Coordinates of N, CA and C in Angstrom, one line a residue:
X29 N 265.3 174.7 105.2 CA 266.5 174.0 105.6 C 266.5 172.6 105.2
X30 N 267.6 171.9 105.0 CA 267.7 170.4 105.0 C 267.3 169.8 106.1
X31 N 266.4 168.4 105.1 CA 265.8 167.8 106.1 C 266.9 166.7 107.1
X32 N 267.6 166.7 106.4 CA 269.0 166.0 107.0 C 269.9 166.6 108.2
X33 N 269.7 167.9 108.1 CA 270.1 169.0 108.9 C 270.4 168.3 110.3
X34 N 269.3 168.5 110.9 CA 269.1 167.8 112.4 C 270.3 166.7 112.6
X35 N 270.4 165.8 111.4 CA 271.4 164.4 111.5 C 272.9 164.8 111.7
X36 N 273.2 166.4 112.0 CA 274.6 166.5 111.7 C 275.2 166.2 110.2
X37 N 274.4 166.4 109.3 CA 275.0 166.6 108.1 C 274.6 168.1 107.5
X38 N 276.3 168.5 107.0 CA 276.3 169.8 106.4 C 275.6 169.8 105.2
X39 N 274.8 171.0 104.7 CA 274.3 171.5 103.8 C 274.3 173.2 103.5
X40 N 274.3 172.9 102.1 CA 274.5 174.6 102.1 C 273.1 174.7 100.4
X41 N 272.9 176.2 100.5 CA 272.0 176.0 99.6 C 272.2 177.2 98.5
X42 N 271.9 176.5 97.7 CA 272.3 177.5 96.1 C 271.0 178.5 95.3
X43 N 270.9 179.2 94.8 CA 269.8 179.4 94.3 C 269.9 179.4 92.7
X44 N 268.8 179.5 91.9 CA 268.8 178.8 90.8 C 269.0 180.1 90.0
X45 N 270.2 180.0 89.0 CA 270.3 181.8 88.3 C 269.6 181.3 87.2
X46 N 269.4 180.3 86.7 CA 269.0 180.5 85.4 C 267.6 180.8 84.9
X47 N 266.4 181.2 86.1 CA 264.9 181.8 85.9 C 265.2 182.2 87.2
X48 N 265.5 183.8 87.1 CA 265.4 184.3 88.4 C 264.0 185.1 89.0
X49 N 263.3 184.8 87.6 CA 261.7 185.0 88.0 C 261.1 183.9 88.8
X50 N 261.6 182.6 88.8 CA 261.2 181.5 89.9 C 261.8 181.3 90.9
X51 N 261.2 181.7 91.9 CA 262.1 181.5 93.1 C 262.2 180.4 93.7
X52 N 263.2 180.0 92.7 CA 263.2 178.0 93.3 C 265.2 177.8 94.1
X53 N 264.7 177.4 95.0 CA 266.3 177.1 95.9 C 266.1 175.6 96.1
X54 N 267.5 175.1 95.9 CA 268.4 174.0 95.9 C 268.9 173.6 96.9
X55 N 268.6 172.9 97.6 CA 269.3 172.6 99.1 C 270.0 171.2 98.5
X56 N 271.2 170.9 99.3 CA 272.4 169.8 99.1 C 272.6 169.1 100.2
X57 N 272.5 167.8 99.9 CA 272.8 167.2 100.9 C 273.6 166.4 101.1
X58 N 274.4 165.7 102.0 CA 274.9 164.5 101.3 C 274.3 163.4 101.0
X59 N 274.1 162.6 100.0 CA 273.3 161.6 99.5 C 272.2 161.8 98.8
X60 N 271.6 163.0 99.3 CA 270.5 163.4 98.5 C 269.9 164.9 98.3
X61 N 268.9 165.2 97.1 CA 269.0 166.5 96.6 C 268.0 167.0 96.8
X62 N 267.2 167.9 96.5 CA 265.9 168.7 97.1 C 266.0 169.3 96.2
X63 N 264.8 169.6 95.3 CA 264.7 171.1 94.4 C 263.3 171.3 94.7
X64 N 263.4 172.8 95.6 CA 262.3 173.5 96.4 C 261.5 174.5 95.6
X65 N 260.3 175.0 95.7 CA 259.5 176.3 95.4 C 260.3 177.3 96.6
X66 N 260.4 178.4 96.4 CA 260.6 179.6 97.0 C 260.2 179.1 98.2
X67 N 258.8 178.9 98.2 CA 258.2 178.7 99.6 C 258.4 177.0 100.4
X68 N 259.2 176.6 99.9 CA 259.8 175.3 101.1 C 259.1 174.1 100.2
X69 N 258.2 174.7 99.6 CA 257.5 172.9 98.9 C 258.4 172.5 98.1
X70 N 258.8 171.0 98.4 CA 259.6 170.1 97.8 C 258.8 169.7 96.5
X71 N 259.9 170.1 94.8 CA 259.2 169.8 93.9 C 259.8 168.2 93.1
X72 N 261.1 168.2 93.5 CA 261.6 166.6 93.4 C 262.7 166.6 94.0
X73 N 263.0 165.2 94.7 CA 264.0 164.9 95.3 C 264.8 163.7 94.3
X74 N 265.9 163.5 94.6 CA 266.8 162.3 94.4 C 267.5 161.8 95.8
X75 N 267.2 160.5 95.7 CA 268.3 160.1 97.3 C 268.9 159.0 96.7
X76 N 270.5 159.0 97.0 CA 271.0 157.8 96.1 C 270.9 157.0 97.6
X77 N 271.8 155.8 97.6 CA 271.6 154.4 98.2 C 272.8 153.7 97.7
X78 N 273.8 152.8 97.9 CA 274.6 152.1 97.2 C 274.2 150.4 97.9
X79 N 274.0 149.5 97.3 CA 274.4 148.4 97.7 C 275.6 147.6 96.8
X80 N 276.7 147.2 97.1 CA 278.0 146.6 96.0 C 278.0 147.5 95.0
X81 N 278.0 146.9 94.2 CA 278.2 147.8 92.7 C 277.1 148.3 92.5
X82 N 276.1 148.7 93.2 CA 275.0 148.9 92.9 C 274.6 150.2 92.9
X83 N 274.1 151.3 92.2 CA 273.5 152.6 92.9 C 272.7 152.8 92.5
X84 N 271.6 153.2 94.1 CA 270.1 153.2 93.9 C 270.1 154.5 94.2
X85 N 269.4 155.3 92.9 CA 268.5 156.5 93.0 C 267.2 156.6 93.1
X86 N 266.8 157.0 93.9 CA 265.6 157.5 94.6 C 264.4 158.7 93.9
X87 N 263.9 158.7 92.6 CA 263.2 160.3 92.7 C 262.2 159.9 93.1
X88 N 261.8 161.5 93.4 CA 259.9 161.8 94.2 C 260.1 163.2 93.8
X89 N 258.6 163.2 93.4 CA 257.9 164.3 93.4 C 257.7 164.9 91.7
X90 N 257.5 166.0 91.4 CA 257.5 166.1 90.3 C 258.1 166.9 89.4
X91 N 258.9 166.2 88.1 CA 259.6 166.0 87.1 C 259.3 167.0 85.4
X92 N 259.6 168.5 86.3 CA 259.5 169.2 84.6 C 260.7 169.7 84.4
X93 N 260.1 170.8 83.4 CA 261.9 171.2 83.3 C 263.0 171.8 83.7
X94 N 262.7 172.7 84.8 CA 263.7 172.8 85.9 C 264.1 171.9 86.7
X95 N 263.0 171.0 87.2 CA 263.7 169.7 87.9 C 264.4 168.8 87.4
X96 N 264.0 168.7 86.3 CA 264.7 167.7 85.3 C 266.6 168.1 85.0
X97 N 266.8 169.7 84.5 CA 267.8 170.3 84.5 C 268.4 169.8 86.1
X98 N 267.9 170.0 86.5 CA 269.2 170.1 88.7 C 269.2 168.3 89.0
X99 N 268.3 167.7 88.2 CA 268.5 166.0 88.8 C 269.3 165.3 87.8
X100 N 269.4 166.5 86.4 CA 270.7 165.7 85.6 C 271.9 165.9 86.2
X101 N 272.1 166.9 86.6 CA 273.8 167.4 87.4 C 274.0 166.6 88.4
X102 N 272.9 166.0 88.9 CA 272.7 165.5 90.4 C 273.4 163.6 90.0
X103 N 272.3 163.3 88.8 CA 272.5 162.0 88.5 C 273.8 161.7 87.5
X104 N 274.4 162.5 87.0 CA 275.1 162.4 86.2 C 276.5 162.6 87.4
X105 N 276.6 163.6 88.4 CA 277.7 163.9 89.3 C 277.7 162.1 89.9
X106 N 276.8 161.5 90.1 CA 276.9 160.4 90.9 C 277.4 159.1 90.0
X107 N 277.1 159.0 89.1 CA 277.2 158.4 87.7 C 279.0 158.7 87.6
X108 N 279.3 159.3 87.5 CA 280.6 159.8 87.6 C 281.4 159.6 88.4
X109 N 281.4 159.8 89.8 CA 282.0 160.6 91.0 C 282.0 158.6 91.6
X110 N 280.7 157.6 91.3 CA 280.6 156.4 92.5 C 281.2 155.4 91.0
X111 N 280.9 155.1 89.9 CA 281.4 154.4 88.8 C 280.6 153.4 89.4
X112 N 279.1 153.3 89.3 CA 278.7 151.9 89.6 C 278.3 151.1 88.2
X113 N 278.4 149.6 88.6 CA 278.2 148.7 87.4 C 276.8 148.8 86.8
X114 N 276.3 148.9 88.2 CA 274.4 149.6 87.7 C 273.9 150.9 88.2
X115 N 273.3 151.4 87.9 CA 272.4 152.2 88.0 C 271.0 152.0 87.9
X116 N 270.1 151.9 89.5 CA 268.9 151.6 89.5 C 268.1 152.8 89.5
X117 N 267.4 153.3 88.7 CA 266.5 154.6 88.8 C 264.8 154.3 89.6
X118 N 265.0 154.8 91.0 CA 263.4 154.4 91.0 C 262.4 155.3 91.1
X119 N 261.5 155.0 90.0 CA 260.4 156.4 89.9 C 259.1 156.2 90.8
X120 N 259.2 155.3 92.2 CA 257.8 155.6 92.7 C 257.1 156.5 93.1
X121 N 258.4 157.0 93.3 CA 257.8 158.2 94.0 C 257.2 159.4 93.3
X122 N 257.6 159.6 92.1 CA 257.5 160.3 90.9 C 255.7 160.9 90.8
X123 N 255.3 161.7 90.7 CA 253.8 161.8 90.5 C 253.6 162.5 89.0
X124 N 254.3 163.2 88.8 CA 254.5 163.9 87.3 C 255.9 163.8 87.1
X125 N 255.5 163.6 85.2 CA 256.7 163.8 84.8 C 256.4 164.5 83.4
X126 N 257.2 165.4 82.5 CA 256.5 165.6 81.4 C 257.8 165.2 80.7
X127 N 257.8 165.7 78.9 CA 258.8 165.5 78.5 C 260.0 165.8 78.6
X128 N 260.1 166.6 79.3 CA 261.8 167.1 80.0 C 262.2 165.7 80.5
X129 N 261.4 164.9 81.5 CA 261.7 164.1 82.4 C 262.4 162.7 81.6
X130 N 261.2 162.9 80.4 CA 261.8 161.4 79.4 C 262.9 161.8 78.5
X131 N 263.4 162.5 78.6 CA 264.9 163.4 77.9 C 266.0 163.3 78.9
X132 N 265.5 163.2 80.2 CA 266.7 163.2 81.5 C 266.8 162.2 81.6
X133 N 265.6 160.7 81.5 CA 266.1 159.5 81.6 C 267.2 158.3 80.0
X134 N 266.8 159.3 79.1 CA 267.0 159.4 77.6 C 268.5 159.5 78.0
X135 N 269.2 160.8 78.4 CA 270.4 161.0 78.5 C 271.5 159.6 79.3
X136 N 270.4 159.7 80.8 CA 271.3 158.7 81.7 C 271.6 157.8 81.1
X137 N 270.3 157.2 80.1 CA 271.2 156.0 79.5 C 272.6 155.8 78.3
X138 N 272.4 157.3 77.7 CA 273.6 157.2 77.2 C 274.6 157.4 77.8
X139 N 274.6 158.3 78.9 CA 275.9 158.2 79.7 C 276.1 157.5 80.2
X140 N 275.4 156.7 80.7 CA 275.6 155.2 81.6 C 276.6 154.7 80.4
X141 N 275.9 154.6 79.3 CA 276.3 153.2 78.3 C 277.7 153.6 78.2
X142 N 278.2 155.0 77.9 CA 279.5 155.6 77.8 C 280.6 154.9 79.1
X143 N 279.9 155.3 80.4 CA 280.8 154.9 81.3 C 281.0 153.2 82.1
X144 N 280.1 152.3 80.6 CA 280.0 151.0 80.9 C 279.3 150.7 82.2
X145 N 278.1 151.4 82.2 CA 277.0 150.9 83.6 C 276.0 150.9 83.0
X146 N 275.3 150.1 83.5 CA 274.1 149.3 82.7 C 272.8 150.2 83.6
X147 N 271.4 150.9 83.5 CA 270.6 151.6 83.7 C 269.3 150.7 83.8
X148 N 268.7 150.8 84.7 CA 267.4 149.9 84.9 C 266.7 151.2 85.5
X149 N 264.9 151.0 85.3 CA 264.2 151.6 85.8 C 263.5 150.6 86.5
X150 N 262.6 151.0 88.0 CA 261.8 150.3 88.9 C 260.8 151.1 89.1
X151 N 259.5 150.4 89.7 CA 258.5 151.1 90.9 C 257.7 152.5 89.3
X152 N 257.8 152.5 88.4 CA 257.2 153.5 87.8 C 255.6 153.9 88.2
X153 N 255.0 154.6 88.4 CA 253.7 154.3 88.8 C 252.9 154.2 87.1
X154 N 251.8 153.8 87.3 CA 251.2 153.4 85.9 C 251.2 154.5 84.7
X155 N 251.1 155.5 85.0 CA 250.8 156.5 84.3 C 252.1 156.9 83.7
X156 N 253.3 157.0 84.3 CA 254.3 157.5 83.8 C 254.8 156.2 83.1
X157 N 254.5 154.7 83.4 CA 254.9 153.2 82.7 C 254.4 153.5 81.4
X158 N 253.3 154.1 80.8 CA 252.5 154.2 79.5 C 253.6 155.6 78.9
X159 N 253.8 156.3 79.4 CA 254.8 157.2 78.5 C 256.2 156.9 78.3
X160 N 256.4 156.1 79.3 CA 258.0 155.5 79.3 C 257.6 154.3 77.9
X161 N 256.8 153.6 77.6 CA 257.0 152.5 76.7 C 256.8 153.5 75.5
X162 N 255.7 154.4 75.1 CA 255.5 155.3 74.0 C 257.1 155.6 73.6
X163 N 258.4 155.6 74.7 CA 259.3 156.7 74.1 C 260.5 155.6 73.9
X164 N 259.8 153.9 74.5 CA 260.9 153.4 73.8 C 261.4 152.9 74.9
X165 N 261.1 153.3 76.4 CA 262.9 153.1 77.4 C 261.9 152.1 78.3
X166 N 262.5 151.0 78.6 CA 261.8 149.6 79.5 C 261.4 149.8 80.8
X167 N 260.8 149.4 81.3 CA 260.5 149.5 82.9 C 260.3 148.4 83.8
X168 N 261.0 148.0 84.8 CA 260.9 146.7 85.4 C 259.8 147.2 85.9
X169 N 258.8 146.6 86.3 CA 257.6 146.5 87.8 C 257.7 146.8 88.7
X170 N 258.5 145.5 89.0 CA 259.0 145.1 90.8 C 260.3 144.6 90.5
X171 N 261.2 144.6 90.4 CA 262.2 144.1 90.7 C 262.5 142.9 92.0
X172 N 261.5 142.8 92.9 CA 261.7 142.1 94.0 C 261.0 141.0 93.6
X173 N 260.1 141.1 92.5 CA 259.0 140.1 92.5 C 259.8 139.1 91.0
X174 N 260.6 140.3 90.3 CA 261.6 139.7 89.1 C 262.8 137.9 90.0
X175 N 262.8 138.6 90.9 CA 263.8 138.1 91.6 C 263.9 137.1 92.4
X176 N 262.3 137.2 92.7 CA 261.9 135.6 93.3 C 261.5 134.5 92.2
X177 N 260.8 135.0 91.0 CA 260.9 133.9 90.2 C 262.2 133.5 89.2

C-alpha cells in the first residue's frame, strides 16, 4: 500500500504490462511515485516539491530500465502538467543507476529545453557524479553551499 495512505491521500495501483514476467507494481500518489518489486521492496521513488517557479524532484533508490521507463512518464507528466521555470533533479538518494538512467536524465533535458525550463542536477552521490561527467550532463554538489558564496 501507499506510504502516504494513512495521510488521507488517495492512491490506486497499476501493474506493469510491459514484463509481465516481473512482478513489479506501481503505486500513485499524489506528489510522489513508488516503483515496487512484487514483494513491497521499493526499487525507486520520485517526490516532487514546488517552491515558486521551482520544481523539486526527489529520486531514491535504484535507477535501471524499468525504473527509468515509469520515472520518465512520472517526470515528464510533471514537467508538463506544473510548467516550472526550473526543474531541480535530486539524485541523493539514488544508489544505482545504469545507462537507462543517463538516457532518462538525457531526455529531461531536452524536454525541459523544448518547454523553456531550465534542468539542474543536485546531491549526486560520487559514483553516479563520475558517470554523469563521462556522458557530458553537469552536476551541482550542493546547491546550498553554491548559494552562500
Amino acid at each position: 500500500s501507499c506510504r502516504a495512505a494513512g495521510k488521507g491521500v488517495s492512491c490506486r495501483q497499476l501493474f506493469l504490462k510491459n514484463n509481465p514476467k516481473i512482478p513489479y507494481t506501481e503505486v500513485m500518489c499524489t506528489g510522489s511515485f513508488i516503483l515496487q518489486k512484487g514483494d513491497g521492496q521499493a526499487m525507486a521513488t520520485v517526490t516532487f516539491s514546488a517552491a515558486g517557479e521551482t520544481l523539486y524532484a526527489y529520486l531514491a533508490g535504484e535507477i535501471d530500465h524499468d525504473a527509468a521507463q515509469s520515472l520518465r512518464m512520472q517526470l515528464d507528466d510533471a514537467l508538463v502538467s506544473r510548467s516550472p521555470r526550473t526543474l531541480i533533479i535530486d539524485l541523493g538518494g539514488v544508489g544505482f543507476m545504469d545507462s537507462s538512467g543517463v538516457g532518462l536524465i538525457l531526455g529531461r533535458q531536452r524536454c525541459a529545453r523544448v518547454l523553456g525550463t531550465s534542468l539542474r542536477l543536485q546531491h549526486a552521490p560520487a559514483q553516479l557524479q563520475k558517470v554523469l561527467r563521462l556522458a557530458g550532463i553537469p552536476c551541482t554538489e550542493n546547491t546550498e553551499k553554491e548559494n552562500a558564496q
